Coordinates of C-alpha atoms and ligand atoms in Angstrom, one line a residue:
X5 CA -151.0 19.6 -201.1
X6 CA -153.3 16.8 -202.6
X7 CA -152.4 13.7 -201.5
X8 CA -151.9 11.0 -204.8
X9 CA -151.7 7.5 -203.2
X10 CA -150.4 5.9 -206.5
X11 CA -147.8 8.5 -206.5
X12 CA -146.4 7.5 -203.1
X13 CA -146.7 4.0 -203.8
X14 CA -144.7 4.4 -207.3
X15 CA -141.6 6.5 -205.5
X16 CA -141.7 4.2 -203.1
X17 CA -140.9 1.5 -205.8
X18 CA -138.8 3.2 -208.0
X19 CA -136.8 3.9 -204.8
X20 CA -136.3 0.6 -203.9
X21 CA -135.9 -0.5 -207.5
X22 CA -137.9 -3.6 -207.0
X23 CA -141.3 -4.8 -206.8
X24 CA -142.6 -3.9 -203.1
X25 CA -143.7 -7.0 -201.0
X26 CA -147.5 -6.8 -200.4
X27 CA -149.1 -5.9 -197.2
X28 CA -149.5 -7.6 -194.3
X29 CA -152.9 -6.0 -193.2
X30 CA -155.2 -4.1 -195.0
X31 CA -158.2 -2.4 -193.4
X32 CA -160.9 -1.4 -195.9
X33 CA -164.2 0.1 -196.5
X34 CA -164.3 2.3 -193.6
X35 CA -164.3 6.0 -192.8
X36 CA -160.7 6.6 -191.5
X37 CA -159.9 10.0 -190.5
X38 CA -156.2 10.3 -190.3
X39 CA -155.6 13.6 -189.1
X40 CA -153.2 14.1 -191.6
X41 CA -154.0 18.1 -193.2
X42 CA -153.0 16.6 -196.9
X43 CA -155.4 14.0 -196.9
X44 CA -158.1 14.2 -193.5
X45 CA -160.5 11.0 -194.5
X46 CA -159.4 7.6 -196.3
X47 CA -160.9 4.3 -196.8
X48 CA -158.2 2.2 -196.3
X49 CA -155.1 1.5 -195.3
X50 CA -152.4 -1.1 -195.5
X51 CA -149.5 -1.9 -192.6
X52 CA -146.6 -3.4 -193.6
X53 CA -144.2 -4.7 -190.5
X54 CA -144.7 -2.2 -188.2
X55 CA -145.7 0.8 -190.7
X56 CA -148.4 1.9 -192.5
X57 CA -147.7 1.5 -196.2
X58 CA -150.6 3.7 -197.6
X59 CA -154.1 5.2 -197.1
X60 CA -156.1 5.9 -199.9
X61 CA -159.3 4.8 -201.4
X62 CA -160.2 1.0 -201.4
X63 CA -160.0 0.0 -204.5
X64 CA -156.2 1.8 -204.9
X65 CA -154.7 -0.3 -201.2
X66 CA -156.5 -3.2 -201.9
X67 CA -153.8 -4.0 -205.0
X68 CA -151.5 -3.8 -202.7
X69 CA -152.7 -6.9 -200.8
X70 CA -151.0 -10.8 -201.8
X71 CA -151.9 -13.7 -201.1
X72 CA -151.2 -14.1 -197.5
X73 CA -152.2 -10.5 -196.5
X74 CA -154.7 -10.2 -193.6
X75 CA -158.1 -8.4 -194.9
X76 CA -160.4 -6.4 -192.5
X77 CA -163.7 -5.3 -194.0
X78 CA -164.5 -2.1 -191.6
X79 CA -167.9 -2.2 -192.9
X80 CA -168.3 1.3 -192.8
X81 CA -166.5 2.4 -189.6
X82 CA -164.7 4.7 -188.1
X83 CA -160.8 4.8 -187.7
X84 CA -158.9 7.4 -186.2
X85 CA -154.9 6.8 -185.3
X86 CA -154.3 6.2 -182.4
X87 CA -155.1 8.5 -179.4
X88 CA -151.6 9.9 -177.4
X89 CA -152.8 10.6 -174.0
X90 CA -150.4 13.4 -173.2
X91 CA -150.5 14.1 -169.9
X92 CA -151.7 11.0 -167.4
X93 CA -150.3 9.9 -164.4
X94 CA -150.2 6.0 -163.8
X95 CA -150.2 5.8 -160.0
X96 CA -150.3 3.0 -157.4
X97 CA -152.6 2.7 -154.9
X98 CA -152.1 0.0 -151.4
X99 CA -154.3 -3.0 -152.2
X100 CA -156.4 -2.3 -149.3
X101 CA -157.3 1.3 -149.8
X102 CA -160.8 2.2 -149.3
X103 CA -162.3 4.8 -151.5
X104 CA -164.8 6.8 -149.6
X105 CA -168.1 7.1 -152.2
X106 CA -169.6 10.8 -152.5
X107 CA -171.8 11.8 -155.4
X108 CA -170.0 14.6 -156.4
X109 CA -166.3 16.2 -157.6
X110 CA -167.1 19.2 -154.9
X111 CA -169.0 17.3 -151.9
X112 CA -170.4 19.2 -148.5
X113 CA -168.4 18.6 -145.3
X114 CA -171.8 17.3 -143.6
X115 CA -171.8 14.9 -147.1
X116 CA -167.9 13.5 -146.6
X117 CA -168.2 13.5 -143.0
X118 CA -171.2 11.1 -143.1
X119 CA -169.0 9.1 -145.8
X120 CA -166.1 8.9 -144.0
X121 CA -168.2 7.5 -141.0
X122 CA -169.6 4.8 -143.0
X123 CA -166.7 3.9 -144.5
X124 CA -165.4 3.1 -140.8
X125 CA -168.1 1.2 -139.7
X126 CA -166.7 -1.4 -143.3
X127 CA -163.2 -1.0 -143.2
X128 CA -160.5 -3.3 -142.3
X129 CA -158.7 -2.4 -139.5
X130 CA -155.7 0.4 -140.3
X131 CA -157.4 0.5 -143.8
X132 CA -156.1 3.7 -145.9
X133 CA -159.8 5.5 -146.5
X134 CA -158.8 8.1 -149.4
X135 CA -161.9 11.0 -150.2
X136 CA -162.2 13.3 -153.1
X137 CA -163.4 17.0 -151.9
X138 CA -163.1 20.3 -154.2
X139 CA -163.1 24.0 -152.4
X140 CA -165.9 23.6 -150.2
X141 CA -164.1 20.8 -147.9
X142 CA -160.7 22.4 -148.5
X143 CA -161.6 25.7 -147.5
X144 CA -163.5 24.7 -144.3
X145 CA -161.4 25.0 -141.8
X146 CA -163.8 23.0 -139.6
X147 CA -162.2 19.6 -141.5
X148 CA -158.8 19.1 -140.1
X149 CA -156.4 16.7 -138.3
X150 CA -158.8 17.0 -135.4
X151 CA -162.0 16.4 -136.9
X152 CA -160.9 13.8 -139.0
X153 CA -159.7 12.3 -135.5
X154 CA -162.8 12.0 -134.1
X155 CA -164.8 10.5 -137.2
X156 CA -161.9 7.9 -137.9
X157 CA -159.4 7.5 -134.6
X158 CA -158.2 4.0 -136.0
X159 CA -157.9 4.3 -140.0
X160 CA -155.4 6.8 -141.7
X161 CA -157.4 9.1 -143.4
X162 CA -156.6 11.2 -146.9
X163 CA -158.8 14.2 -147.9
X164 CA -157.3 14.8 -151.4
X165 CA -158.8 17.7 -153.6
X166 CA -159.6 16.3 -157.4
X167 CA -156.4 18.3 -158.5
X168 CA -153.9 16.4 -156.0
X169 CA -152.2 19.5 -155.3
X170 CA -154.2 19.5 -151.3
X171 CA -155.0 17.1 -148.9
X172 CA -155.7 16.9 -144.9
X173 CA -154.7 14.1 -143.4
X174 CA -155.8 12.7 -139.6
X175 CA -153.0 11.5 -137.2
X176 CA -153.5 8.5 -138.5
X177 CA -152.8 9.4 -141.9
X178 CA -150.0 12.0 -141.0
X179 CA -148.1 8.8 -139.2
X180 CA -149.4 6.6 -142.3
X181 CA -147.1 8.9 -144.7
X182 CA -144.3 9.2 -142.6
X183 CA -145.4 12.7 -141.7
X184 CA -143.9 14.0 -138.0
X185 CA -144.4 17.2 -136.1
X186 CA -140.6 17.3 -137.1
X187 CA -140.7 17.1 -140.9
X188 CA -139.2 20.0 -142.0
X189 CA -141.6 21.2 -145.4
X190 CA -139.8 20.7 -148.7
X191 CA -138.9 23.3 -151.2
X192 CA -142.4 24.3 -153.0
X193 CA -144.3 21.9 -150.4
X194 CA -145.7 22.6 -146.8
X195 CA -147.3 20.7 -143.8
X196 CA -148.9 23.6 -142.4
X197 CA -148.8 24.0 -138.6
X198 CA -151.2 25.8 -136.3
X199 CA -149.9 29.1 -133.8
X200 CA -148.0 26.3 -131.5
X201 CA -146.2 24.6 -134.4
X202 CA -148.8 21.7 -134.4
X203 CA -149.0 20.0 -137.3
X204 CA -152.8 20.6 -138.3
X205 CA -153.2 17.8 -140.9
X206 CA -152.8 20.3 -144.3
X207 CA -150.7 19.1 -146.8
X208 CA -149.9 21.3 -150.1
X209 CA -148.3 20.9 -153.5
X210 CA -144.6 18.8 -153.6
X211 CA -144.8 17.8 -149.8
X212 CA -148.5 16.2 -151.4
X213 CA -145.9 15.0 -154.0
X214 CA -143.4 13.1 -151.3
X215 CA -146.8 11.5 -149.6
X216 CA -147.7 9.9 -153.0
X217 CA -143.9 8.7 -153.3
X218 CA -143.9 7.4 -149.7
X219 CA -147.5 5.6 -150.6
X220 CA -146.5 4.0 -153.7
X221 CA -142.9 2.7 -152.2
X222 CA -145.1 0.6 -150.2
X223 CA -147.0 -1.2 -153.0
X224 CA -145.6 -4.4 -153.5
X225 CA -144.2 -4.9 -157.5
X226 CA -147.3 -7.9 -157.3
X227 CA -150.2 -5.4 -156.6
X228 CA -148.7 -2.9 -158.8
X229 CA -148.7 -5.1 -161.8
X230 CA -152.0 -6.5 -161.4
X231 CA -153.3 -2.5 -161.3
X232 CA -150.9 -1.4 -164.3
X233 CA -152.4 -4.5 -166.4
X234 CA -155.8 -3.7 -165.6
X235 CA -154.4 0.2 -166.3
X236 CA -153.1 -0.7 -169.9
X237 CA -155.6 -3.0 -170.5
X238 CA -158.2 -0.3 -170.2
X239 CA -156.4 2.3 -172.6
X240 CA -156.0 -0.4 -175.0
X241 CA -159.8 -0.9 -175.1
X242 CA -160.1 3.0 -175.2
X243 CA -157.8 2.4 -178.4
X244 CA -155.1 5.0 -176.5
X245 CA -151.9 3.8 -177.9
X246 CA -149.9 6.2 -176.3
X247 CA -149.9 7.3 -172.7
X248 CA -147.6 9.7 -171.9
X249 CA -146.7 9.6 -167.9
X250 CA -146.1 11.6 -165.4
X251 CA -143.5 9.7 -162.9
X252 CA -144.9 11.7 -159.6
X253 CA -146.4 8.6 -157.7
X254 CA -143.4 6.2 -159.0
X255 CA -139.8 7.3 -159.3
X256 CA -138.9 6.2 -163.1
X257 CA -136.6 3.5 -162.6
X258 CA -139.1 1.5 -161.0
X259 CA -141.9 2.3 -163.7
X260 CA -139.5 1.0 -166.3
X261 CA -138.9 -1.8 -164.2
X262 CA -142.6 -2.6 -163.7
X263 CA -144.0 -1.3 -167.1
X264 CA -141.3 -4.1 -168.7
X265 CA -142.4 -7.0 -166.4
X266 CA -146.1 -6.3 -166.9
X267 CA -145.3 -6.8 -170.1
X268 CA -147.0 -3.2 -171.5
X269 CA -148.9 -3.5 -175.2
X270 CA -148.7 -0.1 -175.7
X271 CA -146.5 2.9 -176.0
X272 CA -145.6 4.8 -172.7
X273 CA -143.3 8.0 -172.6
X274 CA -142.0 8.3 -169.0
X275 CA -141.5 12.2 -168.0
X276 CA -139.4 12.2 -164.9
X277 CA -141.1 14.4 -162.1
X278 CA -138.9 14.8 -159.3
X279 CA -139.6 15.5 -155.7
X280 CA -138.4 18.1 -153.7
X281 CA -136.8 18.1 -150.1
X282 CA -136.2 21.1 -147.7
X283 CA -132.4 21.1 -149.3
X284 CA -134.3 22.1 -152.8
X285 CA -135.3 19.9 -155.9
X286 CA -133.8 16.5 -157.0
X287 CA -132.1 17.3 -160.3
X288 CA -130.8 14.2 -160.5
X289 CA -133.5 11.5 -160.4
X290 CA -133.8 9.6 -163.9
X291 CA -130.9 11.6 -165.5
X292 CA -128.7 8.6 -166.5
X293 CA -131.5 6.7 -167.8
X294 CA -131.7 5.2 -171.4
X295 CA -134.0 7.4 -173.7
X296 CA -135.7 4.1 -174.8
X297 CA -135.5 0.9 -172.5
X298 CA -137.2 -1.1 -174.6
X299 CA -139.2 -0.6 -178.3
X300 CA -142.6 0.6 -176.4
X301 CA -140.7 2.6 -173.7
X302 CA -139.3 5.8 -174.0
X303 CA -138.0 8.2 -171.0
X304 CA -137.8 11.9 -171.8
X305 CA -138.5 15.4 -170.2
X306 CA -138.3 16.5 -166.9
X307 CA -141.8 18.3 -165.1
X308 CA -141.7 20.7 -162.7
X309 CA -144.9 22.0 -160.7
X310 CA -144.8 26.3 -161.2
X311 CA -148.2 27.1 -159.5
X312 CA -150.9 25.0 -158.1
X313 CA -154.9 25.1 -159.3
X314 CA -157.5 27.3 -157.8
X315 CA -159.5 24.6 -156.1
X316 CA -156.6 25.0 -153.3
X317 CA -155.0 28.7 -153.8
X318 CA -151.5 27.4 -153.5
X319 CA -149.8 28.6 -150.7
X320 CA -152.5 30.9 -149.7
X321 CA -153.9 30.4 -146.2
X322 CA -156.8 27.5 -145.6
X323 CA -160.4 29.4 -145.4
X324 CA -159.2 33.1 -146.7
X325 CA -159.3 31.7 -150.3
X326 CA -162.4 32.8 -151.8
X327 CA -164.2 32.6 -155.2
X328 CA -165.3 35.8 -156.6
X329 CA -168.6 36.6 -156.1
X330 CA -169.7 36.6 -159.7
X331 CA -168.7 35.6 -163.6
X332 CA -166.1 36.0 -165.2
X333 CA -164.0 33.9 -162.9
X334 CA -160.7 35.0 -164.3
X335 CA -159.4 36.4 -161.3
X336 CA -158.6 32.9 -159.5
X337 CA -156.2 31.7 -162.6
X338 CA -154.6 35.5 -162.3
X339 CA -153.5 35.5 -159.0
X340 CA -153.0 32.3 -158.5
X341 CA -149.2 32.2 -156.5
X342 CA -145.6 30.7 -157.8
X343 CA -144.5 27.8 -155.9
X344 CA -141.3 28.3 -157.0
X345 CA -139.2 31.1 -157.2
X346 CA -138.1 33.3 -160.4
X347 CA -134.4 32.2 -159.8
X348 CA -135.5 28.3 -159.4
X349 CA -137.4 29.0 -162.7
X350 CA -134.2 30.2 -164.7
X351 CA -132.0 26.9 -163.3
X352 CA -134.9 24.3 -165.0
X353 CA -134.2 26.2 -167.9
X354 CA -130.6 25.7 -167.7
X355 CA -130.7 22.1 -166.5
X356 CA -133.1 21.3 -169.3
X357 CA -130.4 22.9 -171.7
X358 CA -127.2 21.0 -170.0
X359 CA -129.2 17.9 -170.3
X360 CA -130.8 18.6 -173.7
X361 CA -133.8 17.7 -172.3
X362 CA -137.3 18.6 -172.6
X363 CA -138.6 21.3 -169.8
X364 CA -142.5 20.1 -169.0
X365 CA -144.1 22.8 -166.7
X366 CA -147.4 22.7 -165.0
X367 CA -148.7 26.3 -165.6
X368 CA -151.9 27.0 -164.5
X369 CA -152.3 30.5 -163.5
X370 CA -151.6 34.0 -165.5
X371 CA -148.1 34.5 -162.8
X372 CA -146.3 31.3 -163.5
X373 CA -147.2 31.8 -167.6
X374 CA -145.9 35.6 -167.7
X375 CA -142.8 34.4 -165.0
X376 CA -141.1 31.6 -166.6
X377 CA -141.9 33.6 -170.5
X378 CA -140.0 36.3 -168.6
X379 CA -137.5 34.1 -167.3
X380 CA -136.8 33.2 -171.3
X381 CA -137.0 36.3 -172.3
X382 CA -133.9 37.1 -169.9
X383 CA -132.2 33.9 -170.8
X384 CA -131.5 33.9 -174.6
X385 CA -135.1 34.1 -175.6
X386 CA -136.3 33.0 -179.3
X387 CA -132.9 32.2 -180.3
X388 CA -132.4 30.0 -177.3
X389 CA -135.6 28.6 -176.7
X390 CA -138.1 28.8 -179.9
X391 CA -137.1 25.0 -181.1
X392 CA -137.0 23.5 -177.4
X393 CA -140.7 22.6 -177.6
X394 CA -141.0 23.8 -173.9
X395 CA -144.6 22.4 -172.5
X396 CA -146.8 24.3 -170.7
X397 CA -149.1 21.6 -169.2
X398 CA -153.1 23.4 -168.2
X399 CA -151.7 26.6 -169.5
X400 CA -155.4 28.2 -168.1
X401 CA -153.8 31.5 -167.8
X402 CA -152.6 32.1 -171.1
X403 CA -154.6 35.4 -171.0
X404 CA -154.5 37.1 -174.9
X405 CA -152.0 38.9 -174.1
X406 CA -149.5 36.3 -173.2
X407 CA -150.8 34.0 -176.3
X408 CA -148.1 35.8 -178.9
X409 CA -145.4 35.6 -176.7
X410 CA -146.2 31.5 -176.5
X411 CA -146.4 31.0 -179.8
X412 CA -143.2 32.9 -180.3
X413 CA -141.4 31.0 -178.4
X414 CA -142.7 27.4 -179.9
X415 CA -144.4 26.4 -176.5
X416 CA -146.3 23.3 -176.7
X417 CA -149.7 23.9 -174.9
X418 CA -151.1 20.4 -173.3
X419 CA -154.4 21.3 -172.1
X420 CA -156.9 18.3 -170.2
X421 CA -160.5 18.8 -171.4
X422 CA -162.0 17.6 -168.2
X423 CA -161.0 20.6 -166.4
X424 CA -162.6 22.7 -169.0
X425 CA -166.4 21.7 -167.5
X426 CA -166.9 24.3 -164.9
X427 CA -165.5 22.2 -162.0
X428 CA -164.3 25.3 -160.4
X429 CA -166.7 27.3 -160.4
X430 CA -171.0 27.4 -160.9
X431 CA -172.3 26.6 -164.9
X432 CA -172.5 29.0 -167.0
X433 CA -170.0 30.7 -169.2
X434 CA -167.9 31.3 -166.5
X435 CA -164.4 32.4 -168.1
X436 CA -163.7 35.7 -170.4
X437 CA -159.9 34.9 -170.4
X438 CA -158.5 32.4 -169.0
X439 CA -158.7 28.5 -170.3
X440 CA -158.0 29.3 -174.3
X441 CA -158.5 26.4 -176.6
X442 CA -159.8 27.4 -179.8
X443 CA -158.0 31.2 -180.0
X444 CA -154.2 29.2 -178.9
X445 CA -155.1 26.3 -181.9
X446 CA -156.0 29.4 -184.2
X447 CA -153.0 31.1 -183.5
X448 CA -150.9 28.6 -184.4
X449 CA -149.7 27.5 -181.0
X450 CA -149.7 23.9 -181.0
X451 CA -152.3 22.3 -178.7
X452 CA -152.2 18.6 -177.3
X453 CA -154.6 16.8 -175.2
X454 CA -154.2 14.7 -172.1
X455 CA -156.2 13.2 -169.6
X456 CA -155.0 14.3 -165.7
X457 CA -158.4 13.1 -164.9
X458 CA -160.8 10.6 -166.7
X459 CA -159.0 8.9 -168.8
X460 CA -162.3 8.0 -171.3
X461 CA -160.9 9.8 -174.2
X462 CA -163.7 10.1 -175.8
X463 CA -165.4 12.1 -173.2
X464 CA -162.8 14.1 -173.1
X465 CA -162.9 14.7 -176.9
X466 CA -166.9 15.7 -175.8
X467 CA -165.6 17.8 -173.2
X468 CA -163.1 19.8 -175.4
X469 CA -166.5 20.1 -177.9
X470 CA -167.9 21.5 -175.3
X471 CA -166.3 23.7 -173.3
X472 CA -168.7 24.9 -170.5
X473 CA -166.5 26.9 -168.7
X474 CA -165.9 29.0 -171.6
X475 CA -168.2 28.2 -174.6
X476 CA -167.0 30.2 -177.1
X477 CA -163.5 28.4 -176.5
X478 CA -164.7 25.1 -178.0
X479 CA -163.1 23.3 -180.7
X480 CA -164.7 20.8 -183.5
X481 CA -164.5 17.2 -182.3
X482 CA -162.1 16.8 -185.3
X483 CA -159.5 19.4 -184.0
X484 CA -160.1 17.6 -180.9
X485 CA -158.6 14.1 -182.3
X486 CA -155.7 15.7 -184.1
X487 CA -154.5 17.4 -180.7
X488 CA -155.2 14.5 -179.2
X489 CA -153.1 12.2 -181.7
X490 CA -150.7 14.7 -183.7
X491 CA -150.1 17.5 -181.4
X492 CA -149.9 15.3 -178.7
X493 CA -147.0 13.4 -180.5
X494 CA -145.4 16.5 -181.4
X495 CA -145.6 17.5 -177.9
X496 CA -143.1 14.6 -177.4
X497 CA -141.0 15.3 -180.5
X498 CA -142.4 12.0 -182.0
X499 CA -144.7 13.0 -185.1
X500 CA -142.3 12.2 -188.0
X501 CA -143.3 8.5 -186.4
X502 CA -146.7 8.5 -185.3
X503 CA -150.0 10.6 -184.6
X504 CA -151.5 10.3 -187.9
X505 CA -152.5 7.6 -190.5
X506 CA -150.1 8.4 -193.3
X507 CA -147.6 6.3 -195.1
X508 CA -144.2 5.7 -193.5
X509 CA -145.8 6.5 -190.0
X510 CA -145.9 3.5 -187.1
X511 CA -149.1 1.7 -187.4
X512 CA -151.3 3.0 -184.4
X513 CA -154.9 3.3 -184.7
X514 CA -158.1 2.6 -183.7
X515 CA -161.2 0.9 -185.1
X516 CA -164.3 2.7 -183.5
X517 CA -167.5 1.1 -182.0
X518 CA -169.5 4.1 -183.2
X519 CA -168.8 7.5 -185.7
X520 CA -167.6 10.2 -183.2
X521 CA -167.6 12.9 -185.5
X522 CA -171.6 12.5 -186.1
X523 CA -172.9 10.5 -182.8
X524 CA -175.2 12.8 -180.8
X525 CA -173.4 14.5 -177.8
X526 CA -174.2 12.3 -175.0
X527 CA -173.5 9.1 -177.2
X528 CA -170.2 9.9 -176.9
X529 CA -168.6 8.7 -173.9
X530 CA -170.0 5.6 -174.9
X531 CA -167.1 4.9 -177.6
X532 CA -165.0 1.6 -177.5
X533 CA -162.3 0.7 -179.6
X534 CA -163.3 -2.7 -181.6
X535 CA -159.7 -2.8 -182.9
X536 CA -156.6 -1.3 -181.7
X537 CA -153.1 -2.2 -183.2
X538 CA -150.0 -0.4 -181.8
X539 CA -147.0 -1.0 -184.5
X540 CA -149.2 -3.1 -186.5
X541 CA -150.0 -5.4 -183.8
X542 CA -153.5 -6.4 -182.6
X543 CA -153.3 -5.3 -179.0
X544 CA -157.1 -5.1 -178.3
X545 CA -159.9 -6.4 -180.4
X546 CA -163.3 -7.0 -179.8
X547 CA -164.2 -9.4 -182.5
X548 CA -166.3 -7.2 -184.0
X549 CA -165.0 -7.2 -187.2
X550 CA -164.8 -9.4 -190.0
X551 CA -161.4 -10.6 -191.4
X552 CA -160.3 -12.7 -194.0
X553 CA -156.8 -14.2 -194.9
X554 CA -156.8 -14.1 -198.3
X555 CA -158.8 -12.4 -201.3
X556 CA -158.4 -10.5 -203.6
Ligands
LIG30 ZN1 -151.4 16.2 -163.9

């Protein structure tokens, strides 16, 4: 369908059966790609109140400007709406943690043993010293409770994989969380023990979940507030003018609670993700909540963990985890184990239907994918579930033969592109199968994008371009900003109001510091925003741009 600007402009006059008030803003002479299909690039576009009243070329939105209407020459650049980070999670850290420095996502144990023992020799006294490993620290069994001991008797200590689904923990640390030889392991969660029951400083998937709850509790609302502005800040300036959370660190009453005091510029959608005890999961947490505290907030959709990542093989026992010893990798996303079972599977669907509420699943090997499809399929399948916008977040093991059964039942797919690099395994085009991107998008299976790692989204918009772990997966950088601003609004059931720069929509977008459609690869990462507006408003600008009150 050809977009006509003057013909959208005159219905919208005839409709009201008056003359239509001019625009409060108009942004002109740029290149504004609007990832709407009808019309991709405009010039400009005017914002009336909170909405955008047109796109089009110059000359056409500039009539509709009046005399007191803000003007805002782009000069030529780039605009793109606003990115909708899909999948983040906005956690709290204790004021006085102490991040132990290595060089790399997948250190040596002689490399964070070294760290750690620097990190010591600097700390405060009962400092929290937190350090990122991969595989080859997680499945070395040499680095435990007892090792960790002797390098750091005084200061907890947290060995957390880049996923977050494992850590090891000193005694320390164990003591630190709340973690005694008595805890009994929650449902999909385990403190693993040695032969004698000994708690041997392993900590895996939701009781890894409980620790980040039991960390964040003890952040005063002060110190969180001064890391959430500094958090929203920073998206602002990425000209993200939607992050979509995950509530694992922070239970949701309290994010609302702190998101409102901070006060945040932006718009955040708060998915509840419950904890789990040894009794079974809380079904109740965030359930009587309002849908939208406040005009930025929203709360919706409730996540639940079905498998873990590869880096940590689940459940499967420290050590015996092993890569396979040559490409194609697939085999770690299709054996990777449920952490819940089939019957826990079938009551999320059910409690997502009692509550008419979203179902958000982390799926990231081939078993939980097939499973919980099965699990539909047994339940009511398309009739039931093909509107429900289900989300698989990763979904890495959507093999091909899973993707028609995904896009039959309308499942949104949120992929992160950082994880798409080859962190789990050597370069190289590693994957045959597993970790579809282009093939899902092709299909028609809607695809959004979220961070769950760096959230720079403009090196993730590289990374998705890239796609190293499977290169034949990539997508175009502009498929890349339409999942990550359309889809990913769809993905929340809010793109008849935002994700794209087309009349009626909310006004969220973002002025660029540079072109990312043409910028050579490497420049990328380098993109600011100069200008972002959430609902019309300015909420970050540079002053890079030149604006004048009235012209004509
Ligand atoms: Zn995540």
């Amino acid at each position: 369908m050809g977009v006509c600007v003057a013909a959208i402009l005159v219905s919208g006059a005839v409709f009201a059966g008056t003359q239509e008030p001019p625009a409060d803003t108009i942004l002109f002479n740029g290149k504004i790609f609007t990832s709407d299909s009808s019309l991709p690039y405009a010039q400009a576009v005017a914002i009336r109140g909170e909405r955008i009243l047109a796109a089009g070329d110059s000359a056409t939105v500039k009539k509709l400007a009046g005399a007191q209407t803000k003007q805002i020459d782009l000069g030529g650049r780039t605009v793109i709406p606003g990115i909708n980070d899909a999948h983040n999670h906005v956690d709290l850290h204790p004021a006085n943690e102490v991040d132990v420095e290595t060089k790399s996502v997948n250190p040596s144990v002689a490399e964070v043993n070294a760290a750690i023992t620097a990190a010591v020799a600097k700390a405060p006294p009962h400092a929290l010293l937190v350090a990122n490993i991969g595989g080859t620290v997680f499945g070395d069994v040499s680095v435990n409770r007892d090792s960790l001991d002797k390098l750091a008797p005084g200061n907890p200590v947290e060995l957390e994989t880049f996923t977050g689904h494992g850590f090891i923990l000193n005694s320390e640390g164990l003591k630190f969380f709340g973690v005694a030889e008595n805890s009994k392991d929650p449902l999909g969660g385990r403190y693993e023990r040695d032969s004698a029951g000994r708690l041997t400083g392993t900590v895996r998937e939701y009781a890894g979940l409980g620790m980040q709850r039991y960390m964040s509790s003890k952040v005063s609302d002060a110190d969180a507030m001064t890391q959430l502005r500094q958090t929203f800040d920073e998206a602002a300036k990425f000209g993200i003018t939607t992050i979509q959370d995950m509530s694992d660190g922070t239970p949701p009453e309290r994010d609302v609670a702190l998101f409102e005091k901070v006060p945040v510029q932006i718009r955040v959608r708060i998915m509840r993700m419950p904890g789990t005890t040894a009794a079974g999961r809380d079904v109740a947490e965030g359930q009587g909540m309002p849908r939208h505290p406040n005009e930025l907030i929203t709360v919706s959709g409730t996540k639940w963990m079905l498998d873990g990542v590869p880096v940590e093989g689940t459940f499967t026992q420290r050590g015996e985890y092993k890569m396979p010893a040559a490409p194609p990798y697939d085999e770690i996303f299709r054996k990777l184990p449920l952490t819940f079972s089939e019957k826990e599977i079938a009551a999320m669907l059910q409690e997502s239907l009692k509550n008419d509420d979203q179902l958000i699943v982390h799926v990231s090997g081939y078993v939980s994918a097939k499973a919980i499809l099965d699990v539909m399929d047994a339940s009511g399948g398309t009739a039931v579930w093909g509107k429900r916008r289900v989300r698989f977040e990763h979904g890495d093991g959507i093999f091909a033969d899973l993707a028609p059964r995904v896009k039959a039942y309308g499942i949104v797919v949120v992929q992160n592109p950082s994880h798409l690099m080859a962190v789990l395994t050597p370069d190289g085009n590693v994957f045959a199968e597993a970790q579809p991107l282009k093939t899902l998008i092709e299909a028609g299976i809607p695809v959004a994008l979220g961070s769950d790692g760096p959230t720079n989204p403009f090196l993730n918009i590289m990374f998705a371009s890239l796609h190293t772990s499977r290169r034949s997966e990539a997508i175009t950088r502009e498929q890349a900003v339409v999942a990550y601003t359309l889809t990913s609004a769809y993905a929340e059931f809010a793109e008849k109001d935002k994700g794209s720069i087309t009349a009626g929509k909310l006004a969220d977008l973002a002025v660029l510091s540079q072109d990312i459609f043409t910028v050579p690869v490497p420049e990328m990462p380098k993109t600011e925003s100069v200008l972002t507006m959430v609902g019309g408003k300015t909420v970050y600008d540079s002053g890079a741009l030149k604006v004048a009150g009235a012209k004509n």
